[in-house]
Coordinates of C-alpha atoms and ligand atoms in Angstrom, one line a residue:
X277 CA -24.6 -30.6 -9.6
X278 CA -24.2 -32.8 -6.7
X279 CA -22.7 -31.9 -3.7
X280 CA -19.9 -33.7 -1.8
X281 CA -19.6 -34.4 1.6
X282 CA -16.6 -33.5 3.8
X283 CA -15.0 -36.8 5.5
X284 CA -16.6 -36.7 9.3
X285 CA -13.0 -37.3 10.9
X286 CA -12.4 -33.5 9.7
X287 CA -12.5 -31.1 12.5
X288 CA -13.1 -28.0 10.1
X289 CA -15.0 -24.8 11.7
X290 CA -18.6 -24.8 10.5
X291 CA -17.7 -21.9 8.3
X292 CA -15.6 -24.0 6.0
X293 CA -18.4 -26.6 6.4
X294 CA -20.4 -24.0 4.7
X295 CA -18.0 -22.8 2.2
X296 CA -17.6 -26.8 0.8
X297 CA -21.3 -26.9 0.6
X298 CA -21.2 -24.8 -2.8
X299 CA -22.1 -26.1 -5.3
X300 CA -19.3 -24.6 -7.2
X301 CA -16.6 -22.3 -6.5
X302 CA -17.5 -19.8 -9.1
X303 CA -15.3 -16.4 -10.8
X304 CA -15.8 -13.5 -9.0
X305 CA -16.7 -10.7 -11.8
X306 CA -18.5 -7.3 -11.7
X307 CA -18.9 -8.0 -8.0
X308 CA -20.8 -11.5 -8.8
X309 CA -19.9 -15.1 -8.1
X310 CA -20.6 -16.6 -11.5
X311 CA -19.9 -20.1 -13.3
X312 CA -18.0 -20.1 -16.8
X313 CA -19.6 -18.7 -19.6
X314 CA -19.6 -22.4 -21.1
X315 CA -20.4 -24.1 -17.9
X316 CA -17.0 -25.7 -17.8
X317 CA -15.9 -26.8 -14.1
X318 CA -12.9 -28.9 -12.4
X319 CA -12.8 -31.0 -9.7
X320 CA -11.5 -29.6 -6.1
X321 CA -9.3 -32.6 -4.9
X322 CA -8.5 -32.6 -1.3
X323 CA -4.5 -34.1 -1.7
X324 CA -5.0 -36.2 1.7
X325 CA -7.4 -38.5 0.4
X326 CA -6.9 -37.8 -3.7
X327 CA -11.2 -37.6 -3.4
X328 CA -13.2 -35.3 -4.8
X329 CA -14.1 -32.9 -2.1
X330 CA -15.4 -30.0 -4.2
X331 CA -16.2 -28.3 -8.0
X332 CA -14.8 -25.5 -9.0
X333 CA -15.2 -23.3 -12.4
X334 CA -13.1 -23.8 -15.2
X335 CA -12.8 -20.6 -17.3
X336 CA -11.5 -19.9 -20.7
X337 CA -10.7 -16.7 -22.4
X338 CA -14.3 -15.5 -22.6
X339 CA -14.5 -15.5 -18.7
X340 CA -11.3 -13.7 -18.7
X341 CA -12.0 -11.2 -21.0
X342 CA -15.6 -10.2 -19.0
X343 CA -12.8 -10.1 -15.7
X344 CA -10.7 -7.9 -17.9
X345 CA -13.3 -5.4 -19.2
X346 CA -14.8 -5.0 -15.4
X347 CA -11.4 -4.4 -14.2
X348 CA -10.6 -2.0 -16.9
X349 CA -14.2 0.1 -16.6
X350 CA -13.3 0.1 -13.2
X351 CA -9.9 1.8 -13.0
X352 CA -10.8 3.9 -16.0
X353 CA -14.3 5.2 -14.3
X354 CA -12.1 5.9 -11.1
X355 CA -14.4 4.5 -8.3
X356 CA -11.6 2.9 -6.6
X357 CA -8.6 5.0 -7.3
X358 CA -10.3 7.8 -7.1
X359 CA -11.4 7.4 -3.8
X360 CA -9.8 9.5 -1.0
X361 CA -7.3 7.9 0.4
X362 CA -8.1 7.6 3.8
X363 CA -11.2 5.9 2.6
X364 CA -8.7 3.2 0.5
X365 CA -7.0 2.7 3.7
X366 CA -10.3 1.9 5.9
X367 CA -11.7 -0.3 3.5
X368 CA -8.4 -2.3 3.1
X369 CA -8.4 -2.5 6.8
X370 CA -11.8 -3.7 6.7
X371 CA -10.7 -6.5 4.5
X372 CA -8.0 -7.5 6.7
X373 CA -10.3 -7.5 9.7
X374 CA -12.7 -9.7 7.5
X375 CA -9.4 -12.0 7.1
X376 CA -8.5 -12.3 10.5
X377 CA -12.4 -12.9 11.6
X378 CA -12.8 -15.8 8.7
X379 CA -8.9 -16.9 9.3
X380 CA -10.3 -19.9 10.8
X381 CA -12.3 -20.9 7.9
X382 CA -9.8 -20.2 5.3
X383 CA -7.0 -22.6 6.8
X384 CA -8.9 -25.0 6.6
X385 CA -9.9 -24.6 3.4
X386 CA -6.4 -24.3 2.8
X387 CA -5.5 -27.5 4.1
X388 CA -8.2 -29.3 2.3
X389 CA -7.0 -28.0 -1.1
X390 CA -3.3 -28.1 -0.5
X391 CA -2.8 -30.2 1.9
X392 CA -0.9 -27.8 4.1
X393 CA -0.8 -28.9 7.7
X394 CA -3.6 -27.1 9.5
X395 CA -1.3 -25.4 12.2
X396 CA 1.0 -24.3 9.2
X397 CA -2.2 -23.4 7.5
X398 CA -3.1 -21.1 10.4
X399 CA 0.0 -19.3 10.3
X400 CA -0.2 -18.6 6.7
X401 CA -3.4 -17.3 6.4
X402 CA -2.0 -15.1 9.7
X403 CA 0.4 -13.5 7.4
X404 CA -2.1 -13.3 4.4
X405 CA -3.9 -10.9 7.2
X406 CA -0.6 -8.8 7.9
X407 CA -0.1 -8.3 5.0
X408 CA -3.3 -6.7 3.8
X409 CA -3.0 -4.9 7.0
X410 CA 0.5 -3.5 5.9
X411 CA -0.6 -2.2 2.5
X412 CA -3.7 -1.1 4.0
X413 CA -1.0 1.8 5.3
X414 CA 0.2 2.6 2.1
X415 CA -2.8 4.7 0.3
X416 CA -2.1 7.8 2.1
X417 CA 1.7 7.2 2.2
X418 CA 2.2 7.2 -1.8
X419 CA 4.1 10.0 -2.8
X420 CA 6.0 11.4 -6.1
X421 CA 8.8 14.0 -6.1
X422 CA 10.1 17.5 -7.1
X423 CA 13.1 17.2 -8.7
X424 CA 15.9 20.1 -9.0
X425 CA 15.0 21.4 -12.9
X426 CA 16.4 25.2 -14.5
X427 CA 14.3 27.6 -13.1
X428 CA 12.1 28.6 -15.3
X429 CA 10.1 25.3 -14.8
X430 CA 8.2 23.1 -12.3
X431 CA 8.2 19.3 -12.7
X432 CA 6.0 17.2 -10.4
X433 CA 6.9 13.9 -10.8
X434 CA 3.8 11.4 -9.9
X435 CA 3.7 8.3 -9.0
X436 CA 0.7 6.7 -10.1
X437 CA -1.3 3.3 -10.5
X438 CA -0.1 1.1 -13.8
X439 CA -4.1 0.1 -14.0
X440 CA -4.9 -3.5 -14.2
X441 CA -2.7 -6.1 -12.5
X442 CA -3.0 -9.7 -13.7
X443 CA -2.0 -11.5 -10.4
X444 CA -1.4 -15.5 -11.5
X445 CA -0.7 -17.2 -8.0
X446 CA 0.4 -21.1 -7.1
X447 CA -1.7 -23.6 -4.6
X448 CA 1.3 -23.7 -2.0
X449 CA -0.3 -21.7 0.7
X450 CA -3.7 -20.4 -1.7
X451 CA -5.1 -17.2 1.3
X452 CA -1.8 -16.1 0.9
X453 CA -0.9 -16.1 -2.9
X454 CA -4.7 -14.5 -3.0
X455 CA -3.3 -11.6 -0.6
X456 CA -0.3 -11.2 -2.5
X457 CA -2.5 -10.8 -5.5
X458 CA -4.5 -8.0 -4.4
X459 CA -1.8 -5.7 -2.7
X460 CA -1.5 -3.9 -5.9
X461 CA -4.7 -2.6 -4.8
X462 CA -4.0 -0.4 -2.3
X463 CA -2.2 2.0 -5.2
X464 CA -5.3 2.2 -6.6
X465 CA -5.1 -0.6 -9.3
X466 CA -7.5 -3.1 -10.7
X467 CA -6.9 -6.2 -10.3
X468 CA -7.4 -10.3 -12.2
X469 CA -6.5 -12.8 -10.1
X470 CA -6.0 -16.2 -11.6
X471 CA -6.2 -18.8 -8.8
X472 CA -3.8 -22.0 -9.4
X473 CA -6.6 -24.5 -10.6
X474 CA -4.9 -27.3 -7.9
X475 CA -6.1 -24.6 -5.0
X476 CA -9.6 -22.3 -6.3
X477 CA -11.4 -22.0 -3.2
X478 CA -9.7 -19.3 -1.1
X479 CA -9.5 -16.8 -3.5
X480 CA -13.2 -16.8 -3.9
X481 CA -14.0 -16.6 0.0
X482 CA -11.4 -13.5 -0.2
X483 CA -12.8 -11.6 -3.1
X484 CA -16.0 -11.9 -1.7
X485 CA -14.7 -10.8 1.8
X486 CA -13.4 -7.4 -0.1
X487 CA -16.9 -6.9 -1.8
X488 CA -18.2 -7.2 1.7
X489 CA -15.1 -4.6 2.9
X490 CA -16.7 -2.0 0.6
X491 CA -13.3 -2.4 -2.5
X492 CA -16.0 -1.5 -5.4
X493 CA -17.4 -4.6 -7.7
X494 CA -15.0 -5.1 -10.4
X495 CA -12.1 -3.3 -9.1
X496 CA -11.2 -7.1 -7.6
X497 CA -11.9 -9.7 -10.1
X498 CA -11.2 -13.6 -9.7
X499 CA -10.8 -16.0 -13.0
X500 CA -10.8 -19.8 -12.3
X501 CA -8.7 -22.4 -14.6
X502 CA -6.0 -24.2 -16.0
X503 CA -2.6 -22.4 -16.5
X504 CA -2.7 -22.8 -20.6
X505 CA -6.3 -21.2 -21.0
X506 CA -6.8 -18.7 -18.1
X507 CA -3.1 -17.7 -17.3
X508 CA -2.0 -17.7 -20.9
X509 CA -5.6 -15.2 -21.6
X510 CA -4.6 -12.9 -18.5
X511 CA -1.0 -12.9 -19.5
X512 CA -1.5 -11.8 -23.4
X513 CA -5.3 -9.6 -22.6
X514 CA -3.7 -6.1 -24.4
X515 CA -5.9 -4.2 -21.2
X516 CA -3.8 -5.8 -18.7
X517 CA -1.0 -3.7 -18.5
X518 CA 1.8 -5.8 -15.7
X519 CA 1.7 -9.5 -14.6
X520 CA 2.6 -10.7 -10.9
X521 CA 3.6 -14.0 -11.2
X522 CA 4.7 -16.9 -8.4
X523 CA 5.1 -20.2 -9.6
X524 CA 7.8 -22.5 -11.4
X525 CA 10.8 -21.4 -13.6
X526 CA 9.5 -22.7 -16.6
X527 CA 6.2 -21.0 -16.2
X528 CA 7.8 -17.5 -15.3
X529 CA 10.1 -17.7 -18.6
X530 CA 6.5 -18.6 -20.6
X531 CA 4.6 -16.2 -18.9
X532 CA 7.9 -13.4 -19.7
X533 CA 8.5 -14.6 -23.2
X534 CA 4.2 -13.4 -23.8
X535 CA 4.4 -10.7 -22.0
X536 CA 7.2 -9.2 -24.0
X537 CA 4.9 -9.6 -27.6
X538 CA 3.2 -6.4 -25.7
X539 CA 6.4 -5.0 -24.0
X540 CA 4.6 -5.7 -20.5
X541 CA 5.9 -5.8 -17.6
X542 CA 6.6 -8.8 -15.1
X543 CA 7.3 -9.5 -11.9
X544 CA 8.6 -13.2 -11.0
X545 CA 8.8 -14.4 -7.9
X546 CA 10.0 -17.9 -9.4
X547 CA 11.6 -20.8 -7.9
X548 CA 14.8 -21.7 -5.8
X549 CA 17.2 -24.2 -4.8
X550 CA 18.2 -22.5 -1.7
X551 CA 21.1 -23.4 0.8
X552 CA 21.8 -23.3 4.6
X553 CA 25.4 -23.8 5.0
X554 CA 26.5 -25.0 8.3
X555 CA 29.6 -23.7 9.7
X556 CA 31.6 -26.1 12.2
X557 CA 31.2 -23.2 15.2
X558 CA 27.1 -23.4 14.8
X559 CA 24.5 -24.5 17.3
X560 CA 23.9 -27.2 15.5
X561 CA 20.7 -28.4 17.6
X562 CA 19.2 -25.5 16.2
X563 CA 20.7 -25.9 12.8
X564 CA 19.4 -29.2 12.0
X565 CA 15.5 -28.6 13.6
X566 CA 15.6 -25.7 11.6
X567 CA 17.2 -27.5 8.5
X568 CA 14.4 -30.2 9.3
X569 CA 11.6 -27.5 9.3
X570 CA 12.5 -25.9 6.3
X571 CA 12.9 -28.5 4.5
X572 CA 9.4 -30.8 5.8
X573 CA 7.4 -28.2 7.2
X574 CA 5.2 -28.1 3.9
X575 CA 6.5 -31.2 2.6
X576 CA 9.2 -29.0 0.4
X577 CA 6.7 -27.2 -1.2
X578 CA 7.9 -23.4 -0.4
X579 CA 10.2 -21.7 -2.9
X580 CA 13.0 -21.2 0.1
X581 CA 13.0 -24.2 1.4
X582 CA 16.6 -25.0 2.1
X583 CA 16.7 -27.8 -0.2
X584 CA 20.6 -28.1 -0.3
X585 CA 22.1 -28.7 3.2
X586 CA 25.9 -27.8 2.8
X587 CA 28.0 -28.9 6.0
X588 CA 31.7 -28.1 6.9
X589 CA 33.4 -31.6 6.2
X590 CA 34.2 -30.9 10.5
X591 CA 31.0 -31.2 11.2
X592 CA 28.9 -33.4 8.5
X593 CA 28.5 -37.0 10.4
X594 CA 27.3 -35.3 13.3
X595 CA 24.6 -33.1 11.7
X596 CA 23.8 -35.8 9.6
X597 CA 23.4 -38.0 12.1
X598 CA 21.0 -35.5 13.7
X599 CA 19.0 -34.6 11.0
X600 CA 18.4 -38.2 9.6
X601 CA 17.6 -39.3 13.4
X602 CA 15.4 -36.5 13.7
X603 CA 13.2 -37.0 10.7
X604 CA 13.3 -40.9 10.8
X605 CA 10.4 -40.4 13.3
X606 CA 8.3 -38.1 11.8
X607 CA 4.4 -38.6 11.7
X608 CA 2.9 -38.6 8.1
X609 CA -0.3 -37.8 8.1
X610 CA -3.5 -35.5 6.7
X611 CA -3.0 -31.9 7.4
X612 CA -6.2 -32.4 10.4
X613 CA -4.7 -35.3 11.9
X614 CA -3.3 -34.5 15.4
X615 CA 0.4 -34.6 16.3
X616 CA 1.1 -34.7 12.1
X617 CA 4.4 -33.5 11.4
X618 CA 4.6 -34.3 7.1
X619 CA 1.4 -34.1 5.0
X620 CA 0.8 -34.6 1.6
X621 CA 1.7 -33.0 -1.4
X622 CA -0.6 -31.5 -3.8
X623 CA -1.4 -33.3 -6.5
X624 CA -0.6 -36.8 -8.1
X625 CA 1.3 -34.9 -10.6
X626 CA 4.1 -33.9 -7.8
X627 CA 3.7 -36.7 -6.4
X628 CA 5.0 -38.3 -9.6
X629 CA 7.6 -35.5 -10.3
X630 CA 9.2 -36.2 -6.5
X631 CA 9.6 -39.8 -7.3
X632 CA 11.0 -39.0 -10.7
X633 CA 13.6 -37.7 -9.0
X634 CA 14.4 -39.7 -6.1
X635 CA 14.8 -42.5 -9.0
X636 CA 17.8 -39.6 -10.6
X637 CA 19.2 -39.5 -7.2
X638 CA 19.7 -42.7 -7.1
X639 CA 20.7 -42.8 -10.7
X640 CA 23.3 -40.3 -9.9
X641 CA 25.0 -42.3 -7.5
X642 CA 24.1 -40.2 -4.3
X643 CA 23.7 -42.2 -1.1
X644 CA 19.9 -42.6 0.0
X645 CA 20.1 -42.3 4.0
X646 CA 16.1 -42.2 4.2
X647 CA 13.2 -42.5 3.1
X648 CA 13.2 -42.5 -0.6
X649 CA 9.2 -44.4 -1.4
X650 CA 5.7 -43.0 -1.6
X651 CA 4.1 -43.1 1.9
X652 CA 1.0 -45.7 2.3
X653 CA -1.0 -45.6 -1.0
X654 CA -4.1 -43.5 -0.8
X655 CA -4.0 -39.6 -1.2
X656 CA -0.8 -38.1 -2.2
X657 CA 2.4 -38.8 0.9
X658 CA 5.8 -39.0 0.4
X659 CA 8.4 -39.7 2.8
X660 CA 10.9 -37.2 3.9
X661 CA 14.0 -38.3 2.3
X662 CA 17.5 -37.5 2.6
X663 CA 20.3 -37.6 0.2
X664 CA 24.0 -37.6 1.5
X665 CA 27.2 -37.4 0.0
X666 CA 25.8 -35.2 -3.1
X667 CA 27.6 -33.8 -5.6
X668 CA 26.8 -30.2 -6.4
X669 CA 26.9 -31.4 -10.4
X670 CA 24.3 -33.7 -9.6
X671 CA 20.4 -32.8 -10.4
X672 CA 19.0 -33.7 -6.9
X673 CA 21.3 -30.4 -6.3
X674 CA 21.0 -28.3 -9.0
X675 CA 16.9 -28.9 -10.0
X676 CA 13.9 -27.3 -7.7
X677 CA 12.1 -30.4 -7.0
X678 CA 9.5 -29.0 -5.1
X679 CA 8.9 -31.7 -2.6
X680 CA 10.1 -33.2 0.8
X681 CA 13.5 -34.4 -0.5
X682 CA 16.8 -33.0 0.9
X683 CA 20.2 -33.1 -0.6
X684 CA 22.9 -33.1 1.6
X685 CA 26.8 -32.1 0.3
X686 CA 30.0 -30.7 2.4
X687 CA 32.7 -28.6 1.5
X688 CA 35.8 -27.5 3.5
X689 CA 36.7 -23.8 2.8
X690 CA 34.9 -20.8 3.4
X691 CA 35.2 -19.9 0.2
X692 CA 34.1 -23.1 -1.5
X693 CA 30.9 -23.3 0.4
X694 CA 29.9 -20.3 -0.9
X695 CA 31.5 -21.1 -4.7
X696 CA 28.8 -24.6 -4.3
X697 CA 26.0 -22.1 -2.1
X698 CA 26.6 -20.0 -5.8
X699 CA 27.0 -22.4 -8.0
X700 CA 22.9 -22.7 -9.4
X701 CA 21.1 -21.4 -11.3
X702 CA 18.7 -20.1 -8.6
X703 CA 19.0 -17.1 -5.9
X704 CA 16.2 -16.8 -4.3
X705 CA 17.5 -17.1 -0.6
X706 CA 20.4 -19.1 1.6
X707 CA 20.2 -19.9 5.6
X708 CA 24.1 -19.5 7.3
X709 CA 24.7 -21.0 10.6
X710 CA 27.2 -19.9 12.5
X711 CA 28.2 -17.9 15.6
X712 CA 31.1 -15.8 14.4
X713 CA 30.3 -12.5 13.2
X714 CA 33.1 -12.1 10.1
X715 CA 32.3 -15.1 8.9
X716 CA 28.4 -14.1 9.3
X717 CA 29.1 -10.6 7.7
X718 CA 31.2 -12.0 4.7
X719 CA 28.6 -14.8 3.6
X720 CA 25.5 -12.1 3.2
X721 CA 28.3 -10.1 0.7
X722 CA 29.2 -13.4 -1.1
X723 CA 25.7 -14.9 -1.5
X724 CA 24.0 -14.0 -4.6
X725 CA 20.5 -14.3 -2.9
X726 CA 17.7 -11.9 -2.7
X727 CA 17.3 -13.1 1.3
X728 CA 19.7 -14.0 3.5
X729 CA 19.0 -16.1 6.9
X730 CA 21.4 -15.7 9.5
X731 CA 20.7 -18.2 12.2
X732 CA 17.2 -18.3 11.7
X733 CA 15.3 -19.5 8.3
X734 CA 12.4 -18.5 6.2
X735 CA 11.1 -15.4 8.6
X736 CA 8.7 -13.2 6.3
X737 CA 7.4 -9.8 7.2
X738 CA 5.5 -7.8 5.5
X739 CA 7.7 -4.6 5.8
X740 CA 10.6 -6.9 4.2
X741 CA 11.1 -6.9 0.3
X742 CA 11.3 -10.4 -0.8
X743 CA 12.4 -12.2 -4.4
X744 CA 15.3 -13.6 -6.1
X745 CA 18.2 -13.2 -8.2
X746 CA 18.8 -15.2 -11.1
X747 CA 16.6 -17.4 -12.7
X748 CA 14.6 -17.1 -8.9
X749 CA 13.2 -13.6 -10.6
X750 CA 12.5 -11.0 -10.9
X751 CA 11.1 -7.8 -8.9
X752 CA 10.3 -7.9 -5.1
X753 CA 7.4 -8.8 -3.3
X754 CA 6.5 -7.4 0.2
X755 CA 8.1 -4.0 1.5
X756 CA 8.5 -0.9 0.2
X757 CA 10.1 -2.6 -3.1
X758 CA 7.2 -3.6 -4.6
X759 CA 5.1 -0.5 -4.7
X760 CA 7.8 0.1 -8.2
X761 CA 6.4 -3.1 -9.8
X762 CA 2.6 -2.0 -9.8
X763 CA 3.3 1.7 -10.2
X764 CA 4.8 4.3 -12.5
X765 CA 5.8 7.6 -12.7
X766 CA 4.5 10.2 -14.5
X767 CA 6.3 13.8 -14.9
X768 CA 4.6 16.8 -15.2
X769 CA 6.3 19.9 -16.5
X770 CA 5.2 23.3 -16.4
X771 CA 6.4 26.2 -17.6
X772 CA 6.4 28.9 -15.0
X773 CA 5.2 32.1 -16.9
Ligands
ADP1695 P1 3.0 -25.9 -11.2 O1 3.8 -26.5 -12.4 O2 3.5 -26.4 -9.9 O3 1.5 -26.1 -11.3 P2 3.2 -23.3 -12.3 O4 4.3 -22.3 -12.2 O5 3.0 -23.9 -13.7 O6 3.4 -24.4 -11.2 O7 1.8 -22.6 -11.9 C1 1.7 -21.4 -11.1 C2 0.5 -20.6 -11.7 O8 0.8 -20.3 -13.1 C3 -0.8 -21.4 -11.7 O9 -1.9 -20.5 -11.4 C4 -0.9 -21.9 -13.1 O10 -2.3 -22.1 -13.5 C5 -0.4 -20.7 -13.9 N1 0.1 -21.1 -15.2 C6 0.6 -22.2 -15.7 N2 1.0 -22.1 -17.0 C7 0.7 -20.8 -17.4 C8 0.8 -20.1 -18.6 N3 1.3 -20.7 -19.7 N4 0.4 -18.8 -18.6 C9 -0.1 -18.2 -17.5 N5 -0.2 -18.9 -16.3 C10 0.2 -20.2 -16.2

């Protein structure tokens, strides 16, 4: 296999040099970086250029069923959830100090796979750290309950691991959709991680980082591949007993419908068509830089990216004006090129599915204010493009398009903007801007939202549950929350004698 050279005008940390000098980015199974049982492999294409840049593995159902039967003899055999907690704890904190120490390395990977922007990159893989360290906490901190039974009885009830967790992640922002995979470890579950095939080298560099952290061969397992061979095998394997899924609608419901066949459960972190409605007493300096972040920032490919702009009829021109002013300028360029503000999408395939529907905008009658075309023709750009005078009926407002086009409407009322802010099928999250508390207060009752930004836009934490409502999902990730999606609880009666 040959191997491919990085493009010189990269500044990428000789660790990441290192890393693309694989020969392949293999499965990590049983603690060993392997290629697929039948040699299959897919190309690793870097979305700035639309070149080759690396191979990865290409699994199918044999890979995933070696990933499942380590993962199972590892839970079943104990070694990791056995382990005294304290010792689960250090070792997870070992992982997340092997993060932070390769953090470097892995944005850039990042941007090279997904075509993040490296500063954005950075911060990412900063939270893909935080978070490892926040779960890290949790091992000792797991706890069942006694509950009031007649006397002559004692029930413990315990909360335990669910055993393996098939994590299926998506290439927007691949160190952290690896870290969100493996949380479930630190209640002393197994773990198959399934890599979107756009993004496969992070999670590779991460499971090897945990082998390195001392998290037992096997207990962490990596499968590379397409979504129809790998995903669909991890989803249906009768020894995987809960899927964690992020990625599109249309997926989730898939991935739901097989999982039911074996009355599994899910948990969905799925898309969103979020708003940020724009009250006529907001700062609207901040508003529209945020609006303009939100929505540009990865080129629209987050699930809250506040996709629908809705602006009291008071106030529309003006923000308009600001935001269309403020993007007009923006720098499109490769996620290394200095003073970038846009990069690339991922794939040609969203590339397509963005112009797709910029040509329904159109269609649809809604007023093109900017951009609107493909950016230059080599790699995969897009120009931030704006949409005014949008009619919430309209499928530029109603559709997750998943790329760096923003739909702007108005409304008048209180009450309408949140009957439009409502009126999707999504509820994954919603930005308000205003300064007055009542009116702050009454939008976080009315929106039917699993977050809710209040002058500020798409913070994360890793102590703070985050999902959606509606067709957005199902079960939470981050927090507290989601220790209920990868455990259960047993009871234990006894009968006092
Ligand atoms: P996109 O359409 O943007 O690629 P998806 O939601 O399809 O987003 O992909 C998210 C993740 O789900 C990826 O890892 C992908 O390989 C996986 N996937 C896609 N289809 C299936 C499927 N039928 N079963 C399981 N996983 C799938």
């Amino acid at each position: 296999m040959s191997v491919l050279t990085v493009p010189s005008t990269y500044p990428i940390s000789s660790a990441a040099t290192r890393q693309l000098q694989r020969p392949l980015f293999g499965h990590v199974i049983d603690g060993e970086t392997v290629a697929s049982l039948d040699g299959g492999t897919m190309s690793v294409i870097d979305p700035a250029s639309g070149e080759q840049i690396a191979t990865a593995a290409s699994g199918t159902a044999a890979d995933v069923e070696r990933a499942v039967r380590s993962a199972r003899e590892a839970f079943d055999d104990g070694r990791w959830r056995f382990l005294a907690p304290i010792e689960q704890e250090r070792r997870l904190r070992r992982l997340a100090s092997l993060l932070a120490e390769h953090a470097d390395e892995l944005a850039d990977l990042d941007v090279i796979d997904s075509g993040l922007l490296r500063m954005y990159a950075g911060f990412i893989v900063q939270f893909a750290v935080d978070g490892v360290e926040y779960y890290a906490g949790w091992p000792t901190k797991l706890h069942g309950s006694v509950p009031a039974v007649p006397n002559e009885f004692i029930v413990r009830q315990v909360r335990e691991p669910v055993g393996v967790v098939g994590s299926v992640i998506p290439w927007n922002g691949p160190t952290a959709g690896a870290a969100f995979g493996i949380f479930p470890l630190c209640a002393g579950n197994s773990v198959v991680l399934k890599p979107a095939e756009q993004t496969p080298m992070s999670a590779v560099v991460v499971a090897e980082l945990a082998l390195e952290a001392g998290i037992p061969p096997g207990v962490l397992n990596v499968v590379q591949g397409t979504g129809e061979s790998v995903g669909a095998a991890v989803v249906s394997h009768p020894q995987v007993d809960v899927i964690s899924f992020t990625g599109s609608v249309e997926t989730g419901r898939r991935i739901q419908a097989a999982a039911a066949a074996r009355v599994k459960r899910v948990c969905l972190e799925l898309g969103g068509k979020s708003p940020s409605i724009i009250f006529p007493d907001a700062d609207l300096d901040t508003a529209a830089a945020t609006v303009m972040m939100g929505v540009w920032g990865a080129s629209g490919q987050v699930c809250t990216c506040n996709t629908r702009v809705l602006v009291h009829e008071s106030v529309y021109d003006d923000l308009l004006d600001r935001v269309v002013d403020g993007s007009r300028g923006l720098h499109i360029g490769g996620g290394f090129e200095p003073d970038v503000d846009m990069g690339p999408v991922v794939s040609a395939a969203q590339l397509e599915r963005i112009q797709r529907y910029v040509q329904i905008g159109r269609d649809e009658g809604a007023e093109l204010v900017l951009g609107g075309e493909r950016h230059g023709d080599r790699g995969y750009f897009h120009q931030p493009t704006i949409f005014a005078s949008v009619r919430n009926d309209m499928r530029i407002a109603q559709e997750e398009i998943f790329g760096p086009v923003m739909s702007v409407l108005t409304f008048s009322s209180e009450d309408e903007a949140y009957r439009i802010a409502n009126d999707v099928e999504y509820g994954l999250a919603a930005g308000v801007w205003t300064n007055d508390l009542n009116i702050a207060n009454r939008a976080s009752r009315a929106l039917r939202v699993g977050t809710v930004w209040i002058n500020t836009y798409q913070m994360v934490y890793p102590s703070v549950s985050y999902g959606g409502v509606k067709q957005s999902g199902q079960g939470r990730n981050l927090g507290e929350a989601s220790l209920d999606d990868f455990t259960q609880l047993k009871s234990v009666w006894t009968k006092v004698a």
